[in-house]
PDB file of C-alpha atoms in Angstrom:
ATOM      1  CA  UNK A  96     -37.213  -6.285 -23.543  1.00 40.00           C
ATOM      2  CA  UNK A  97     -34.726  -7.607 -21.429  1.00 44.00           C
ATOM      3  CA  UNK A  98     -35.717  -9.143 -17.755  1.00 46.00           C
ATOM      4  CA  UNK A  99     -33.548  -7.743 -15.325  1.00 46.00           C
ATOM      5  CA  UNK A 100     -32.351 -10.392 -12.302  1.00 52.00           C
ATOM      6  CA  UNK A 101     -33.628  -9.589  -8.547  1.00 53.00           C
ATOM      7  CA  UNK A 102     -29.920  -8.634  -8.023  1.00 55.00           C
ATOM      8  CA  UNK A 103     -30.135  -6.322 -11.356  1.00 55.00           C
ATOM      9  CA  UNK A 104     -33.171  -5.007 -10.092  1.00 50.00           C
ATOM     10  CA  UNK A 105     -31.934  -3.957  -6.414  1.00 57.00           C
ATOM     11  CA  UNK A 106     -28.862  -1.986  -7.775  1.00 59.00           C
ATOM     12  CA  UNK A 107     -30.714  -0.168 -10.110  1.00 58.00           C
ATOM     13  CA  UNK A 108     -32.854   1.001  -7.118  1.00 59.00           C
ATOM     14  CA  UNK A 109     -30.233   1.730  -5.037  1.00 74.00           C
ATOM     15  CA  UNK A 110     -27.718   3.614  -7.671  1.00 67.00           C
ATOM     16  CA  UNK A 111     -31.058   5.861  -7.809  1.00 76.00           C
ATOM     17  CA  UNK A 112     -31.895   6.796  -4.288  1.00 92.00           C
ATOM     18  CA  UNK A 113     -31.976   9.511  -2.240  1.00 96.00           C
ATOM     19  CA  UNK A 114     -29.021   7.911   0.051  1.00 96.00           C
ATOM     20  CA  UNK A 115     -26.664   7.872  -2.945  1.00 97.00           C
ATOM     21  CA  UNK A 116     -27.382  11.342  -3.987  1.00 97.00           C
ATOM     22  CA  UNK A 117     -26.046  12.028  -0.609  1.00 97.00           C
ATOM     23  CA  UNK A 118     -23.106   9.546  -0.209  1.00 98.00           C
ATOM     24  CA  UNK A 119     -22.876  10.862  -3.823  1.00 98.00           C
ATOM     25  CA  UNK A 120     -22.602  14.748  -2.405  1.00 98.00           C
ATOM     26  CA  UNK A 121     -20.384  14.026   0.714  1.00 98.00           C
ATOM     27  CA  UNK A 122     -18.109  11.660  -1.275  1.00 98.00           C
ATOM     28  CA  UNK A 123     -17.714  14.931  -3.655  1.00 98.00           C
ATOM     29  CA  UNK A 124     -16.751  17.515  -0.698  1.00 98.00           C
ATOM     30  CA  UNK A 125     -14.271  15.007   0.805  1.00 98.00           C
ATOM     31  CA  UNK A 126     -12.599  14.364  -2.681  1.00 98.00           C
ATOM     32  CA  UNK A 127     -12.483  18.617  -3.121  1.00 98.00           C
ATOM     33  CA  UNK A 128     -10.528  18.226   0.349  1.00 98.00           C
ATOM     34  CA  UNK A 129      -8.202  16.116  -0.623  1.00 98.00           C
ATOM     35  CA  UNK A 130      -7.971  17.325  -4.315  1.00 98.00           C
ATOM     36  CA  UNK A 131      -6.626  20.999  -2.454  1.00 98.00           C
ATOM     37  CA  UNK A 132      -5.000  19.297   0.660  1.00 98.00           C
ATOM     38  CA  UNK A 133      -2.469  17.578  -2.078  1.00 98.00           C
ATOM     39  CA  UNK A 134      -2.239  21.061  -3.723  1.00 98.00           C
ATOM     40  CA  UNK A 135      -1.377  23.069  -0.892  1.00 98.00           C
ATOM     41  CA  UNK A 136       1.257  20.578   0.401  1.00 98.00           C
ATOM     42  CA  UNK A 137       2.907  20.656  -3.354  1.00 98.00           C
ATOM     43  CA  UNK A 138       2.045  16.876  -3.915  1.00 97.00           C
ATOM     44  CA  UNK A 139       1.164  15.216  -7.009  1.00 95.00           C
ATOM     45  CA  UNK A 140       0.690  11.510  -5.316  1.00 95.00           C
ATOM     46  CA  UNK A 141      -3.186  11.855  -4.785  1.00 96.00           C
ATOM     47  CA  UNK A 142      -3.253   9.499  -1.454  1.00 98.00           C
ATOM     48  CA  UNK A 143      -6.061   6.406  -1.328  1.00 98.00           C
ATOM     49  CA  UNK A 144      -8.881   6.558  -0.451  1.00 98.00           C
ATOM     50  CA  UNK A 145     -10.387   4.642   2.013  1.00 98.00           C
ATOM     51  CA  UNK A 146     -13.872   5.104   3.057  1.00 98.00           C
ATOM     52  CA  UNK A 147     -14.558   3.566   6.449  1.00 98.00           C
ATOM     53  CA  UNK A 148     -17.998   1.899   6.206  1.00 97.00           C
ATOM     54  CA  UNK A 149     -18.655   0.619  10.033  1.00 95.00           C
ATOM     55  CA  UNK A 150     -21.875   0.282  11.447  1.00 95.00           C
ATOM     56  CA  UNK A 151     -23.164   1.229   8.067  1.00 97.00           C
ATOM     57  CA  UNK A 152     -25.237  -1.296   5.726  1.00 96.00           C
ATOM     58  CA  UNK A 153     -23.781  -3.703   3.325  1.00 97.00           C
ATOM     59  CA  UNK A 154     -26.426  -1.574   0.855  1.00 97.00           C
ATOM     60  CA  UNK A 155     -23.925   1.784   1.278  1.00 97.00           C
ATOM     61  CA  UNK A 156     -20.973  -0.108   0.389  1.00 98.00           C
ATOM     62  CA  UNK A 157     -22.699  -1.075  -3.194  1.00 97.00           C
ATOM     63  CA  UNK A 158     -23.625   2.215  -3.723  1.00 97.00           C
ATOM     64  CA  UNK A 159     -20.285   3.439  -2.884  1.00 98.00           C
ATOM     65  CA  UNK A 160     -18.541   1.437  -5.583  1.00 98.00           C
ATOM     66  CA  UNK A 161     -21.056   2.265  -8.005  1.00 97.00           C
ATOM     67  CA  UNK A 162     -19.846   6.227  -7.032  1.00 97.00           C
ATOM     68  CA  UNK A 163     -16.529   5.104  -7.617  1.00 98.00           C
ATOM     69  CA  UNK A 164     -14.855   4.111  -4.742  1.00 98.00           C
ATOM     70  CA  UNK A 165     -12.542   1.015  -4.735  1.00 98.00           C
ATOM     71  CA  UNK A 166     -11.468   0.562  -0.669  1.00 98.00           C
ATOM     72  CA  UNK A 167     -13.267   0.419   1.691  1.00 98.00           C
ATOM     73  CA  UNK A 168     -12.552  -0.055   5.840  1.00 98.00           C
ATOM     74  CA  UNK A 169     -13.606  -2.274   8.354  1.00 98.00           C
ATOM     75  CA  UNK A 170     -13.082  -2.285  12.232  1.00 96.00           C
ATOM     76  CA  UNK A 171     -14.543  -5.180  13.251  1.00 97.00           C
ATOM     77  CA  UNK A 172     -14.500  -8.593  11.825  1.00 98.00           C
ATOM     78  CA  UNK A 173     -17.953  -9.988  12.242  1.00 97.00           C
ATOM     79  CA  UNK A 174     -18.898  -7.143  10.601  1.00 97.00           C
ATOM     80  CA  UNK A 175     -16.568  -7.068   7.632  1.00 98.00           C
ATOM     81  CA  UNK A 176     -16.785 -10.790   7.232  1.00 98.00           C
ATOM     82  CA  UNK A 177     -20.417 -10.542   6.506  1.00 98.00           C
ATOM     83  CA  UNK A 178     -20.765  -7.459   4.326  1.00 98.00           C
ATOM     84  CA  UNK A 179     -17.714  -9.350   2.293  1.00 98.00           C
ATOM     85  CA  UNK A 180     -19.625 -12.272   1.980  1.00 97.00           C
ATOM     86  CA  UNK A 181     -23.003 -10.524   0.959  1.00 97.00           C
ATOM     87  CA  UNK A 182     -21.803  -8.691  -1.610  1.00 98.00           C
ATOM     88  CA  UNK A 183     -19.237 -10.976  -4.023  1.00 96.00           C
ATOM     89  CA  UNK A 184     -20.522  -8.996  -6.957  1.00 96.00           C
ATOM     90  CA  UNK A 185     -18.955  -5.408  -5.765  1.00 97.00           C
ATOM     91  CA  UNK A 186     -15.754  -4.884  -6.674  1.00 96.00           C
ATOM     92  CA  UNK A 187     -13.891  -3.704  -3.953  1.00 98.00           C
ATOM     93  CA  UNK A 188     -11.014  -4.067  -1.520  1.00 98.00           C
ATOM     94  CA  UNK A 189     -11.742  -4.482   1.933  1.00 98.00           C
ATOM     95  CA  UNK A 190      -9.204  -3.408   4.512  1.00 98.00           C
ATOM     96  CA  UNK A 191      -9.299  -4.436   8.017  1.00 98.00           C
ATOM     97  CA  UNK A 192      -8.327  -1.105  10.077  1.00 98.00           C
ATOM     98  CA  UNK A 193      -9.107  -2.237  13.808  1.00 96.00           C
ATOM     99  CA  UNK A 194      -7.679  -3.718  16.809  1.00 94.00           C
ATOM    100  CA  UNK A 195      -7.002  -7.528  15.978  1.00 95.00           C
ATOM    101  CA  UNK A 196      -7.185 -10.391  17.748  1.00 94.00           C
ATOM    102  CA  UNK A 197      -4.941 -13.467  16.829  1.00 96.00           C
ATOM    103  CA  UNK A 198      -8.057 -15.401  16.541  1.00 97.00           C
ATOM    104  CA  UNK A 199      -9.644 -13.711  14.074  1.00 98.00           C
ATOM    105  CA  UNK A 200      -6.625 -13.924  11.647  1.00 98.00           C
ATOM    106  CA  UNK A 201      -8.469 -16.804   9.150  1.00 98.00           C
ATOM    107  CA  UNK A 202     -11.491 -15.402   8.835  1.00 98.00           C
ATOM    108  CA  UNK A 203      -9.507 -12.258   7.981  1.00 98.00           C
ATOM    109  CA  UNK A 204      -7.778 -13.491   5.720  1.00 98.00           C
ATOM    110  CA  UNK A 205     -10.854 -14.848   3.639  1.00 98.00           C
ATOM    111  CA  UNK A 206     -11.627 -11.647   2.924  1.00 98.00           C
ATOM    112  CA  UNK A 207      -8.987  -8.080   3.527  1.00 98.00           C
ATOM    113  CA  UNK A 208      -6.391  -6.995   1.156  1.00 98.00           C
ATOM    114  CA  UNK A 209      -4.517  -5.123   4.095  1.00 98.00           C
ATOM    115  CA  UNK A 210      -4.851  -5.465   7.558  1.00 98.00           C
ATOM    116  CA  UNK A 211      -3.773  -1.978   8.784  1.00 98.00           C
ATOM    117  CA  UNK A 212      -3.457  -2.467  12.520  1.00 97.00           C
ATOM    118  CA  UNK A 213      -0.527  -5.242  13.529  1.00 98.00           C
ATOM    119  CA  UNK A 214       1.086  -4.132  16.581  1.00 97.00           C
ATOM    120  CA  UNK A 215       2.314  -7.690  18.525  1.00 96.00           C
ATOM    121  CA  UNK A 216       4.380 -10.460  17.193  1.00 97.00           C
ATOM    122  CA  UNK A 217       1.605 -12.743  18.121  1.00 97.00           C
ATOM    123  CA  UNK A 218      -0.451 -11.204  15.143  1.00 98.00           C
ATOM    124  CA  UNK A 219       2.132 -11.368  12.345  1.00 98.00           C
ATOM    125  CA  UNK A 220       2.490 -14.879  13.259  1.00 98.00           C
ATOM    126  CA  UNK A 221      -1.430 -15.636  13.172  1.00 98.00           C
ATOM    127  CA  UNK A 222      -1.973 -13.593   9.615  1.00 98.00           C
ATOM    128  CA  UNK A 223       0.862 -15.679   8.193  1.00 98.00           C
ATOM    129  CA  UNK A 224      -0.256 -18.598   9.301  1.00 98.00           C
ATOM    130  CA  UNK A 225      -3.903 -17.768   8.238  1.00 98.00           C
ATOM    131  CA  UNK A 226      -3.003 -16.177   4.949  1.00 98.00           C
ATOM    132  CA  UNK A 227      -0.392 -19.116   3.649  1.00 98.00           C
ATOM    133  CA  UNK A 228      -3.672 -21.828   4.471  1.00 98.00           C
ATOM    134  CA  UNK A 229      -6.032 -19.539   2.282  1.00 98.00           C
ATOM    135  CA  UNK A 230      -3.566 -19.392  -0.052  1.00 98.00           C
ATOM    136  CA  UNK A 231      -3.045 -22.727  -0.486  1.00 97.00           C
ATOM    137  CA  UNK A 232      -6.843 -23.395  -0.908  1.00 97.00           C
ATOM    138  CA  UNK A 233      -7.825 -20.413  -2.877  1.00 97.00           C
ATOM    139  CA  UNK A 234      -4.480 -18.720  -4.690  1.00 97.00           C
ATOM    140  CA  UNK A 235      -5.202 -15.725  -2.770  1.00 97.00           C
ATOM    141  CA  UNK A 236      -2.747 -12.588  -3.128  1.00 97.00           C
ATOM    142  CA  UNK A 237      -0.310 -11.916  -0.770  1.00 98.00           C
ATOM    143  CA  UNK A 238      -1.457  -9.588   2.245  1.00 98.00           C
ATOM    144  CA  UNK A 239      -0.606  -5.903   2.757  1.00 98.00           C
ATOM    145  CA  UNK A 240       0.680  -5.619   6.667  1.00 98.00           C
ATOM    146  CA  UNK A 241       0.637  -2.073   7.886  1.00 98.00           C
ATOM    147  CA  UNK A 242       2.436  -1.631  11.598  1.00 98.00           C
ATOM    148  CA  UNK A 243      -0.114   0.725  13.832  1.00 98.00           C
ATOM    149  CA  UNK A 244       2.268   2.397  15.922  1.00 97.00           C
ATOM    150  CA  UNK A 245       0.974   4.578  18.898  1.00 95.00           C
ATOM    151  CA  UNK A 246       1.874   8.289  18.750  1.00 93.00           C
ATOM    152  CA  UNK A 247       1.227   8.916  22.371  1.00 85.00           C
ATOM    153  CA  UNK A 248       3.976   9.642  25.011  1.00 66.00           C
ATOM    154  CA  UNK A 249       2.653   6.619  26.326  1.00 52.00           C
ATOM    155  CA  UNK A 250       2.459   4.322  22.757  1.00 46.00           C
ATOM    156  CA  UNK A 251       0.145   1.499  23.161  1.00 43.00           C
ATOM    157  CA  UNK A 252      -2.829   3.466  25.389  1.00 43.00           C
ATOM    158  CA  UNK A 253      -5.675   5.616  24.107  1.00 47.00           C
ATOM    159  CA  UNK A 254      -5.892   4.758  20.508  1.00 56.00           C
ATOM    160  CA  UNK A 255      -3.968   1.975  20.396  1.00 76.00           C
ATOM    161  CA  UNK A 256      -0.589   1.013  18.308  1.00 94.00           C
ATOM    162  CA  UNK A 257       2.859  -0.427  18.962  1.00 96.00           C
ATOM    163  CA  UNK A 258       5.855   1.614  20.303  1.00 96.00           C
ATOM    164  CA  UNK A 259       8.008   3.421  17.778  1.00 96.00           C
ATOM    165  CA  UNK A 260      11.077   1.516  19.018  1.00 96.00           C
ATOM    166  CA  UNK A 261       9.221  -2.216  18.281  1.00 97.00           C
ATOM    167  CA  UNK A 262       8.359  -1.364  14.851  1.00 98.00           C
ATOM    168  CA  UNK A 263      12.287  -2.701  13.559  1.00 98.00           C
ATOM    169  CA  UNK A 264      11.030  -5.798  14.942  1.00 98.00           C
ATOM    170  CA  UNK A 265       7.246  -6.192  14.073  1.00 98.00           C
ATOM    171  CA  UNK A 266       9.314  -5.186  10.079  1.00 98.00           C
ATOM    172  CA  UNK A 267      11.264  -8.077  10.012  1.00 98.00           C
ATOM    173  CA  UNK A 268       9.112  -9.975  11.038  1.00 98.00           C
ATOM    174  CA  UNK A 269       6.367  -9.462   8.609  1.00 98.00           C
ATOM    175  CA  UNK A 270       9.504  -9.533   5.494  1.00 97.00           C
ATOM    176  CA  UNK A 271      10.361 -12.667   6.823  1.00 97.00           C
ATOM    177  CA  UNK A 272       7.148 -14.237   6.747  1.00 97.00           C
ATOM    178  CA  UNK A 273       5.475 -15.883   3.639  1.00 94.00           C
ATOM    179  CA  UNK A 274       2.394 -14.387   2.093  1.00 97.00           C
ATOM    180  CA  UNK A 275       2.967 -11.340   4.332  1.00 98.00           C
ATOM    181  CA  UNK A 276       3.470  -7.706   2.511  1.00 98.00           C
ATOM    182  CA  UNK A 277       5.372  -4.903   4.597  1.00 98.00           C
ATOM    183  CA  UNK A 278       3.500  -2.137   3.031  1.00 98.00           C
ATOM    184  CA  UNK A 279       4.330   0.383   5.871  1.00 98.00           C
ATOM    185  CA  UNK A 280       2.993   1.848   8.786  1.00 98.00           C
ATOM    186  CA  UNK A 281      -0.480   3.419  10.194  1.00 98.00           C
ATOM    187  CA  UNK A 282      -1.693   5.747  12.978  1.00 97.00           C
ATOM    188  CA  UNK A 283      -4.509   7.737  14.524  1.00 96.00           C
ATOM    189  CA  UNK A 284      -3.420  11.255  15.738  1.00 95.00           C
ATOM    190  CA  UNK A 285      -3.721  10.890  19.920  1.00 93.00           C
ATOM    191  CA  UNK A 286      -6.963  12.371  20.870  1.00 89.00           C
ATOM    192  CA  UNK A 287      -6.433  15.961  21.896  1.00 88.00           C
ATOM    193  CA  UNK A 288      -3.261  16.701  20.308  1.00 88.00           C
ATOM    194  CA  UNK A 289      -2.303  18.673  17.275  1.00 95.00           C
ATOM    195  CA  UNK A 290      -2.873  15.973  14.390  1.00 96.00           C
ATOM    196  CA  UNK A 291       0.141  17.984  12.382  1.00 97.00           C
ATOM    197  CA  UNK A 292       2.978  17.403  15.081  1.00 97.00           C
ATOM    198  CA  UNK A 293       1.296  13.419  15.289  1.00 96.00           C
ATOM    199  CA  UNK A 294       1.741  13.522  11.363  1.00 98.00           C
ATOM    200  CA  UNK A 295       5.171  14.956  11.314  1.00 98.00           C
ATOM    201  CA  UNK A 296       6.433  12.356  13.874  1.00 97.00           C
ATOM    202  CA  UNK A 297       5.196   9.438  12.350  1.00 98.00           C
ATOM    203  CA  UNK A 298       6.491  10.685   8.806  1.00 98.00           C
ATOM    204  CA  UNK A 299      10.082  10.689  10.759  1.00 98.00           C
ATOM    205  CA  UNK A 300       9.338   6.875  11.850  1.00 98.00           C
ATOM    206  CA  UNK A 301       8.055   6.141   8.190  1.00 98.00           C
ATOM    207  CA  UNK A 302      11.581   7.690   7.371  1.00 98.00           C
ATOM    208  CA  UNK A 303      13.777   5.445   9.251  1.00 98.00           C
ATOM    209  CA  UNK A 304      11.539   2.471   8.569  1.00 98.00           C
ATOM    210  CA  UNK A 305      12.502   3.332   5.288  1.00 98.00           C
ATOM    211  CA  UNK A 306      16.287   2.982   5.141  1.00 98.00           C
ATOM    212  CA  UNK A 307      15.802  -0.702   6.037  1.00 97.00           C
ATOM    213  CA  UNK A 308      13.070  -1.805   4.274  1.00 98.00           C
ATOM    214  CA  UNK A 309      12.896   0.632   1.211  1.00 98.00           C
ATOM    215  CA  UNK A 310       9.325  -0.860  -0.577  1.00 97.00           C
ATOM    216  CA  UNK A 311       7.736   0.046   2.946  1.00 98.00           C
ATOM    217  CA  UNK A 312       6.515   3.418   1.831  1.00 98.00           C
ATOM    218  CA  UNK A 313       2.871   3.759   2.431  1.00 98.00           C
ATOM    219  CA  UNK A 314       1.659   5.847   5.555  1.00 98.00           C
ATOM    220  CA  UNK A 315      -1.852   5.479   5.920  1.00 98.00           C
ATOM    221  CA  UNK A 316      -2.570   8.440   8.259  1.00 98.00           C
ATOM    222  CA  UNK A 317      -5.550  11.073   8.566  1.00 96.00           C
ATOM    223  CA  UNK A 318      -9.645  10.650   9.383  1.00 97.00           C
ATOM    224  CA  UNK A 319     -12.536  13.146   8.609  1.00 96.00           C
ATOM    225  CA  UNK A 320     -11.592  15.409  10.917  1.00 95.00           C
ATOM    226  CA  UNK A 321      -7.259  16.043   9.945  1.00 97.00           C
ATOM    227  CA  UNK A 322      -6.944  14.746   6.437  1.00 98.00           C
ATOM    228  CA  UNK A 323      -5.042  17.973   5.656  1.00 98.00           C
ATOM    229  CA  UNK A 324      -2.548  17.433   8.243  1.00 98.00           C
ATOM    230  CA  UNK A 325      -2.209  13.974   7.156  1.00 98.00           C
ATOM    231  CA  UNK A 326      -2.130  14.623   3.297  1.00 98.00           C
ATOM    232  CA  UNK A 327       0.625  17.523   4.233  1.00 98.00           C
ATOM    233  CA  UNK A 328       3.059  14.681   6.318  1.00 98.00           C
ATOM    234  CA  UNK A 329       3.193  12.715   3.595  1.00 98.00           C
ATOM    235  CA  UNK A 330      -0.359  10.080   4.000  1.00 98.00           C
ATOM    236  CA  UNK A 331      -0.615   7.710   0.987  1.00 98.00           C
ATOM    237  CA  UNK A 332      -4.080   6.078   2.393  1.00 98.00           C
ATOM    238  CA  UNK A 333      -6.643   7.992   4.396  1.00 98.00           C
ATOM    239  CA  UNK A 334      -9.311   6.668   6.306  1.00 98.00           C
ATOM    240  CA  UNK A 335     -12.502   8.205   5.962  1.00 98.00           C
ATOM    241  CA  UNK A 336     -15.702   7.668   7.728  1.00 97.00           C
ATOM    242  CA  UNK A 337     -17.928   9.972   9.379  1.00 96.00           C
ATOM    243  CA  UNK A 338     -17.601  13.065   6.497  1.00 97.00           C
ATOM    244  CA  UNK A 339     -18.590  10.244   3.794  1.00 98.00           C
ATOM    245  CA  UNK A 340     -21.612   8.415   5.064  1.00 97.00           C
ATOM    246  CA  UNK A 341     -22.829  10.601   7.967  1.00 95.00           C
ATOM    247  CA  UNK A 342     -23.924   9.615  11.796  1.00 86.00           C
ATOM    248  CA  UNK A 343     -23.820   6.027  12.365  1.00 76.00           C
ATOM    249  CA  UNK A 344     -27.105   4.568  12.131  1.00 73.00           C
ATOM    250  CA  UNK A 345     -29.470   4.382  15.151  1.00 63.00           C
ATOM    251  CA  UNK A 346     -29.868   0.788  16.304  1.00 56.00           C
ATOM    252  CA  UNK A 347     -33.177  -0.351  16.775  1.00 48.00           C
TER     253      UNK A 347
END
């Protein structure tokens, strides 16, 4: 008989509980979304997905992978820098999808694969900075940069992101620095508006990011609430939270 590890013995318990028969069931509904989202806008580039694991326990993001998923999305760093660190055995990459500060760029760079949300100069320069030193003491891969630009009127308020016409800059920027990936760009649909004429704009800034910088292809674009309209404008990552692992949990 063979002895099975505390570790061992905690996944097996959790790959069998009631909470992943339901991240299990949710994780299924979302993927039928997308699965006839991508049909219905003629696709046949399934986009990423990236389940958005805030305020949820490091125990949800082990069950998660053992469901499957490979990406998961943080908005804070205390939070993401801890779940990382508590769970070296689960093989997944961790994206950091929330406001930044230029502070937090090495202990960010311990840890993300992407950092979805550079929208200041300031920040480019901190990641690189950050990212070449971890590189240096731990061979770590290059980092995916995506530019959050702001798809309000007023870019920059609300829900955060840099103005269309600084995203040339924040590009070169990001190409010219070392360890730095330009992957492409991000957004959140404004609050209140129609998420398909958000989409459609920011697939026309994706466009002429393009002609200059032609690897920068990846939108990631679209939350529980308008995947489709995100899948139909062209969104190669999605960021999914709420329709995956439910209400946040109360805090006691």
């Amino acid at each position: 008989m063979i002895s099975l590890g505390r570790d061992d013995e905690k996944r097996e318990g959790l790959t069998g509980d009631a909470r992943t028969a339901e991240l299990s069931h949710r994780l299924d509904v979302v993927r039928r979304r997308i699965e006839a989202a991508v049909a219905a806008a003629g696709r046949n580039d399934p986009p990423r997905l990236i389940v958005v694991t805030k305020f949820h326990p490091a125990d949800d993001v082990r069950r998660l992978a053992a469901l499957g998923v490979t990406d998961v999305g943080e908005n804070r760093d205390q939070e993401a820098a801890a779940k990382s660190a508590g769970l070296p055995d689960v093989d997944v990459r961790w994206h950091f999808i929330g406001q930044l500060q230029s502070n937090k760029a090495k202990s960010v760079a311990k840890y993300a694969a992407s950092v979805q949300s550079i929208d200041r100069l300031q920040v480019v320069d901190a990641l690189a900075k950050a990212v070449a030193r971890e590189q240096h003491a731990t061979g770590r891969s290059h980092l995916d940069c995506f530019i959050q630009v702001g798809l309000n009127d007023d870019a920059g308020a609300h829900r955060g992101g840099a103005n269309p016409s600084d995203v040339g800059v924040l590009a070169e920027r990001i190409e010219s620095a070392s360890g730095l990936n330009l992957s492409g760009l991000m957004a959140v649909a404004p609050l209140g508006a129609d998420p398909e004429a958000a989409f459609e704009k920011l697939a026309g800034i994706s466009e002429a990011l393009r002609a200059t910088h032609p690897a920068a292809t990846a939108i990631s674009a679209g939350m529980s609430q308008d995947l489709e309209a995100a899948v139909k404008f062209g969104a190669t990552h999605l960021r999914i939270g709420s329709d995956i692992l439910g209400s946040r949990p109360a805090v006691g």
